Amino acid sequence: MQLRIFTEPQMGATYDDLLAVARRTEETGFDAFFRSDHYLTMGGDGLPGPTDAWVTLAGLARETSRIRLGTLMTAGTFRLPGPLAISVAQVDQMSGGRVELGIGSGWFAQEHTAYGIPFPSLGERFDRYEEQLAVISGLWNTPVGETFDFDGQHYQLSNSPALPKPVQEGGIPILVGGGGKKRTPRLAARYAAEFNVPFMSAEDNARLFAGVREACEEQGRDPSSLVYSSALVVCVGKDEAEIARRAAAIGREVEELREHGVAGTPAEAVDIIGRYAEAGSQRIYLQVLDLGDLDHLDLVAAEVAPQLG
């Protein structure tokens, strides 16, 4: 079981805050540092304001050396697929081949109206999302010296040199996630290296993983060629007082966190992660909401991760 650190900087964080967490992520042995891609807080004042996901990851690419770097999830509504493919491939080059692209259709209407970003209907957003996956993967997979064309309903590319290319062998992994029953599994089976289930029960994870495996089989793809992962909020403490303090710092109730996240003592956290492993999860993205509490990462690294094998 791999443990990755996942942050929500739109809730209030500077680049320096994120750099400190990323460095501690690397120092303590976690596999990766991921961040959300949002421009508006979901609670509180969000000060000092949002940071851009791919600008952040470009900086971290030069200031870390081992950890994987990526998004859960880049909003398809924020960027055109061609320029996004260029940006992500460049960050991959800057990191020496450590980047992963989680991408979704976009969902948070208020951040779109707050920053003047068009927000089509759900059906159109998903149609655009499907075309974005085709364009991005097509650009990256076109051999050097050849050109890429795409004639979709929403995006058209003609005679594209399809540059720059990712540097990592096998290309940049694409993550698809969510709880959709039909289109999401089909898109994961066609385009994704990893399928992620965000903030759901172990039982829901098992059900959604099964749907993706079935979609893979329908498309003639080996279901085991995907990585299956889960995202869960983390709140671990050495004792009840420390657990309560960390829960209060993120505005959550301890029992609610124990029910829906990786929360409690280190032993409880190991048990919870074990249930997700039994459901088929191979990676856990631990959502860290208090970015100033680096001791939290130290505790999980020292007393939870070593027990997961």
Coordinates of C-alpha atoms in Angstrom, one line a residue:
M1 CA 0.0 0.0 0.0
Q2 CA 1.4 3.4 -1.0
L3 CA 0.6 6.5 1.0
R4 CA 0.5 9.8 -0.8
I5 CA 0.0 13.3 0.6
F6 CA -2.9 15.3 -0.9
T7 CA -3.5 19.0 -0.1
E8 CA -6.3 21.6 -0.6
P9 CA -4.4 24.9 -0.9
Q10 CA -7.5 26.9 -1.9
M11 CA -8.5 26.7 1.7
G12 CA -5.6 29.1 2.5
A13 CA -1.9 28.5 1.7
T14 CA 1.0 30.2 0.1
Y15 CA 3.5 28.5 -2.2
D16 CA 6.0 28.5 0.8
D17 CA 3.4 26.6 2.8
L18 CA 3.1 24.0 0.1
L19 CA 6.9 23.8 -0.4
A20 CA 7.3 23.0 3.3
V21 CA 4.7 20.2 3.1
A22 CA 6.2 18.8 -0.1
R23 CA 9.7 18.8 1.4
R24 CA 8.5 17.0 4.6
T25 CA 6.6 14.6 2.3
E26 CA 9.8 13.7 0.6
E27 CA 11.9 13.6 3.8
T28 CA 9.6 11.2 5.6
G29 CA 9.3 8.7 2.8
F30 CA 5.8 9.2 1.4
D31 CA 5.4 8.3 -2.3
A32 CA 4.0 11.6 -3.7
F33 CA 2.7 15.1 -3.1
F34 CA -0.6 16.0 -4.8
R35 CA -2.7 19.1 -4.7
S36 CA -6.2 20.1 -5.7
D37 CA -6.9 22.4 -8.6
H38 CA -9.3 25.0 -7.3
Y39 CA -9.5 28.8 -7.3
L40 CA -12.0 29.4 -4.5
T41 CA -12.2 28.3 -0.9
M42 CA -15.1 26.0 0.2
G43 CA -15.0 27.5 3.7
G44 CA -13.4 30.4 5.6
D45 CA -11.8 33.4 4.0
G46 CA -9.3 31.4 2.0
L47 CA -6.5 34.0 2.8
P48 CA -4.0 34.7 1.3
G49 CA -5.9 33.4 -1.8
P50 CA -5.5 30.6 -4.3
T51 CA -2.3 29.3 -5.9
D52 CA -2.4 27.8 -9.4
A53 CA -1.9 24.1 -9.5
W54 CA 0.5 23.8 -12.3
V55 CA 2.5 26.9 -11.4
T56 CA 2.9 25.4 -8.0
L57 CA 4.0 22.0 -9.3
A58 CA 6.5 23.5 -11.7
G59 CA 8.1 25.2 -8.7
L60 CA 8.1 22.0 -6.6
A61 CA 9.5 20.1 -9.6
R62 CA 12.7 22.1 -9.1
E63 CA 12.7 22.0 -5.3
T64 CA 12.2 18.3 -4.8
S65 CA 14.0 15.3 -6.1
R66 CA 12.2 12.0 -5.4
I67 CA 8.4 12.3 -4.8
R68 CA 5.8 12.1 -7.5
L69 CA 3.9 15.3 -8.2
G70 CA 0.3 15.7 -9.5
T71 CA -3.2 16.9 -9.2
L72 CA -6.5 15.5 -7.8
M73 CA -8.1 16.7 -10.0
T74 CA -7.2 19.3 -12.6
A75 CA -10.5 20.9 -13.7
G76 CA -11.2 20.4 -17.4
T77 CA -13.0 23.7 -17.5
F78 CA -10.0 25.7 -16.5
R79 CA -7.7 25.1 -19.5
L80 CA -7.8 24.2 -23.1
P81 CA -6.5 20.7 -23.7
G82 CA -3.6 21.6 -26.0
P83 CA -2.0 24.2 -23.7
L84 CA -2.6 21.9 -20.7
A85 CA -0.8 19.1 -22.5
I86 CA 2.1 21.5 -23.1
S87 CA 2.2 22.7 -19.4
V88 CA 2.1 19.2 -17.9
A89 CA 4.7 17.9 -20.3
Q90 CA 7.0 20.8 -19.4
V91 CA 6.6 20.2 -15.7
D92 CA 7.4 16.5 -16.3
Q93 CA 10.6 17.6 -18.0
M94 CA 11.4 20.0 -15.1
S95 CA 10.9 17.2 -12.6
G96 CA 12.9 14.6 -14.4
G97 CA 9.8 12.6 -15.1
R98 CA 7.9 12.6 -11.8
V99 CA 4.5 14.1 -12.9
E100 CA 1.0 12.6 -13.0
L101 CA -2.1 14.3 -14.3
G102 CA -5.4 13.8 -12.5
I103 CA -8.1 15.4 -14.5
G104 CA -11.9 15.7 -14.1
S105 CA -14.8 17.5 -15.7
G106 CA -14.9 20.4 -13.1
W107 CA -17.8 20.8 -10.6
F108 CA -17.5 23.8 -8.4
A109 CA -19.8 26.4 -10.0
Q110 CA -18.9 29.3 -7.7
E111 CA -15.2 29.4 -8.5
H112 CA -16.1 29.7 -12.2
T113 CA -18.4 32.6 -11.7
A114 CA -15.9 34.2 -9.2
Y115 CA -13.1 34.2 -11.8
G116 CA -15.0 34.5 -15.1
I117 CA -14.6 30.9 -16.2
P118 CA -17.4 29.4 -18.4
F119 CA -19.3 26.7 -16.7
P120 CA -21.4 24.6 -19.1
S121 CA -24.1 22.1 -18.2
L122 CA -22.9 18.8 -16.7
G123 CA -23.5 17.0 -20.0
E124 CA -21.4 19.4 -22.0
R125 CA -18.7 19.4 -19.3
F126 CA -18.5 15.7 -19.6
D127 CA -18.4 15.8 -23.4
R128 CA -15.6 18.3 -23.3
Y129 CA -13.8 16.2 -20.7
E130 CA -13.9 13.1 -22.9
E131 CA -12.5 15.1 -25.8
Q132 CA -9.8 16.6 -23.5
L133 CA -8.6 13.1 -22.6
A134 CA -8.5 12.1 -26.2
V135 CA -6.6 15.3 -27.2
I136 CA -4.1 15.2 -24.3
S137 CA -3.3 11.5 -24.7
G138 CA -3.2 11.9 -28.5
L139 CA -0.7 14.8 -28.3
W140 CA 1.6 12.9 -25.9
N141 CA 1.5 9.6 -27.8
T142 CA 2.1 11.0 -31.3
P143 CA 5.6 10.0 -32.4
V144 CA 8.2 12.8 -32.7
G145 CA 8.2 14.0 -36.3
E146 CA 4.5 13.2 -36.9
T147 CA 1.6 15.4 -36.5
F148 CA -1.7 15.1 -34.6
D149 CA -5.2 16.0 -35.8
F150 CA -8.5 15.9 -33.9
D151 CA -11.9 16.9 -35.1
G152 CA -14.3 16.9 -32.1
Q153 CA -17.5 18.8 -31.3
H154 CA -15.7 21.1 -28.9
Y155 CA -12.0 21.0 -29.9
Q156 CA -10.3 20.8 -33.2
L157 CA -6.6 20.4 -33.8
S158 CA -5.0 20.5 -37.2
N159 CA -1.4 19.6 -38.1
S160 CA -0.2 19.9 -34.5
P161 CA 3.5 19.0 -34.0
A162 CA 2.4 17.5 -30.7
L163 CA 5.3 18.9 -28.7
P164 CA 6.8 18.9 -26.2
K165 CA 6.8 15.3 -25.2
P166 CA 6.9 13.9 -21.6
V167 CA 10.2 12.5 -20.5
Q168 CA 9.1 9.6 -18.3
E169 CA 9.1 6.2 -19.8
G170 CA 5.6 5.1 -20.7
G171 CA 4.3 8.7 -20.7
I172 CA 2.6 10.7 -18.0
P173 CA 0.1 8.7 -16.0
I174 CA -3.4 10.0 -16.3
L175 CA -5.8 9.6 -13.3
V176 CA -9.5 9.5 -13.8
G177 CA -11.8 9.3 -10.7
G178 CA -15.3 9.8 -9.3
G179 CA -18.5 7.9 -8.6
G180 CA -20.1 7.8 -12.0
K181 CA -21.6 4.5 -13.0
K182 CA -21.3 4.5 -16.8
R183 CA -19.1 7.2 -18.5
T184 CA -16.5 7.4 -15.8
P185 CA -15.6 3.7 -15.8
R186 CA -15.5 3.7 -19.6
L187 CA -13.2 6.7 -19.7
A188 CA -10.9 5.2 -17.0
A189 CA -10.7 2.0 -19.0
R190 CA -9.8 3.8 -22.2
Y191 CA -7.4 6.5 -21.0
A192 CA -6.3 6.1 -17.4
A193 CA -3.3 4.6 -15.7
E194 CA -5.1 5.0 -12.4
F195 CA -8.7 5.2 -11.1
N196 CA -9.4 7.1 -7.9
V197 CA -12.4 7.1 -5.6
P198 CA -12.7 10.3 -3.5
F199 CA -14.0 10.3 0.0
M200 CA -16.2 7.2 0.0
S201 CA -16.6 4.1 2.1
A202 CA -14.6 0.9 1.5
E203 CA -17.7 -0.7 0.2
D204 CA -18.3 2.0 -2.3
N205 CA -14.6 1.7 -3.4
A206 CA -15.0 -2.0 -4.0
R207 CA -18.2 -1.4 -6.1
L208 CA -16.6 1.4 -8.2
F209 CA -13.4 -0.6 -8.7
A210 CA -15.5 -3.5 -10.0
G211 CA -17.2 -1.2 -12.4
V212 CA -13.9 -0.1 -13.9
R213 CA -12.7 -3.7 -14.1
E214 CA -15.8 -4.6 -16.0
A215 CA -15.3 -1.6 -18.4
C216 CA -11.7 -2.7 -19.0
E217 CA -12.9 -6.2 -19.9
E218 CA -15.5 -4.8 -22.3
Q219 CA -12.8 -2.8 -24.0
G220 CA -10.3 -5.7 -24.1
R221 CA -7.9 -4.2 -21.5
D222 CA -6.4 -6.1 -18.7
P223 CA -8.0 -4.7 -15.5
S224 CA -4.8 -5.2 -13.6
S225 CA -3.1 -2.7 -15.8
L226 CA -4.7 0.1 -13.8
V227 CA -3.8 1.3 -10.3
Y228 CA -6.9 1.5 -8.0
S229 CA -6.7 4.2 -5.3
S230 CA -8.7 6.1 -2.7
A231 CA -8.6 9.6 -1.3
L232 CA -9.5 10.1 2.4
V233 CA -9.0 12.9 5.0
V234 CA -6.4 12.0 7.6
C235 CA -6.5 12.9 11.3
V236 CA -4.2 10.8 13.4
G237 CA -3.0 11.4 16.9
K238 CA -1.0 9.5 19.6
D239 CA -3.9 9.9 22.0
E240 CA -7.5 11.1 22.2
A241 CA -6.4 14.7 23.1
E242 CA -4.1 14.9 20.1
I243 CA -6.8 13.5 17.8
A244 CA -9.3 16.0 19.1
R245 CA -6.9 18.9 18.7
R246 CA -6.2 18.0 15.1
A247 CA -9.9 17.5 14.3
A248 CA -10.7 20.9 15.8
A249 CA -8.0 22.6 13.8
I250 CA -9.7 21.5 10.6
G251 CA -13.3 22.2 11.8
R252 CA -14.3 18.5 12.0
E253 CA -15.8 16.2 14.6
V254 CA -13.7 13.3 15.7
E255 CA -16.4 10.6 15.4
E256 CA -17.3 11.9 11.9
L257 CA -13.7 11.6 10.9
R258 CA -13.4 8.1 12.3
E259 CA -16.4 7.1 10.3
H260 CA -15.4 8.7 7.0
G261 CA -11.6 9.1 7.0
V262 CA -8.3 7.7 8.2
A263 CA -8.7 9.0 11.8
G264 CA -7.8 7.9 15.3
T265 CA -4.7 6.4 16.8
P266 CA -2.0 5.0 14.5
A267 CA -3.4 1.5 15.1
E268 CA -6.9 2.6 14.1
A269 CA -5.5 4.2 11.0
V270 CA -3.7 1.0 10.0
D271 CA -7.0 -0.9 10.5
I272 CA -9.0 1.6 8.4
I273 CA -6.4 1.5 5.6
G274 CA -6.5 -2.3 5.7
R275 CA -10.2 -2.2 5.0
Y276 CA -9.6 -0.2 1.9
A277 CA -6.8 -2.5 0.8
E278 CA -9.3 -5.4 1.1
A279 CA -11.7 -3.5 -1.1
G280 CA -8.9 -3.4 -3.8
S281 CA -7.2 0.0 -3.1
Q282 CA -3.5 0.0 -3.8
R283 CA -2.9 3.7 -2.9
I284 CA -4.3 6.0 -0.4
Y285 CA -4.2 9.8 -0.9
L286 CA -4.2 11.2 2.6
Q287 CA -5.9 14.6 2.5
V288 CA -3.9 16.9 4.8
L289 CA -6.0 20.0 5.7
D290 CA -3.8 21.7 8.3
L291 CA -0.7 22.5 6.3
G292 CA 1.1 24.0 9.3
D293 CA 1.0 20.8 11.3
L294 CA 4.1 19.0 9.9
D295 CA 4.3 16.8 13.0
H296 CA 1.2 15.1 11.7
L297 CA 3.1 13.9 8.7
D298 CA 5.9 12.8 10.9
L299 CA 3.6 10.7 13.0
V300 CA 1.9 9.0 10.1
A301 CA 5.2 8.3 8.5
A302 CA 6.7 6.8 11.7
E303 CA 3.8 4.9 13.1
V304 CA 1.3 4.1 10.3
A305 CA 3.3 3.7 7.1
P306 CA 5.8 1.0 8.4
Q307 CA 2.9 -1.3 9.4
L308 CA 1.4 -1.3 5.8
G309 CA 4.1 -3.4 4.2

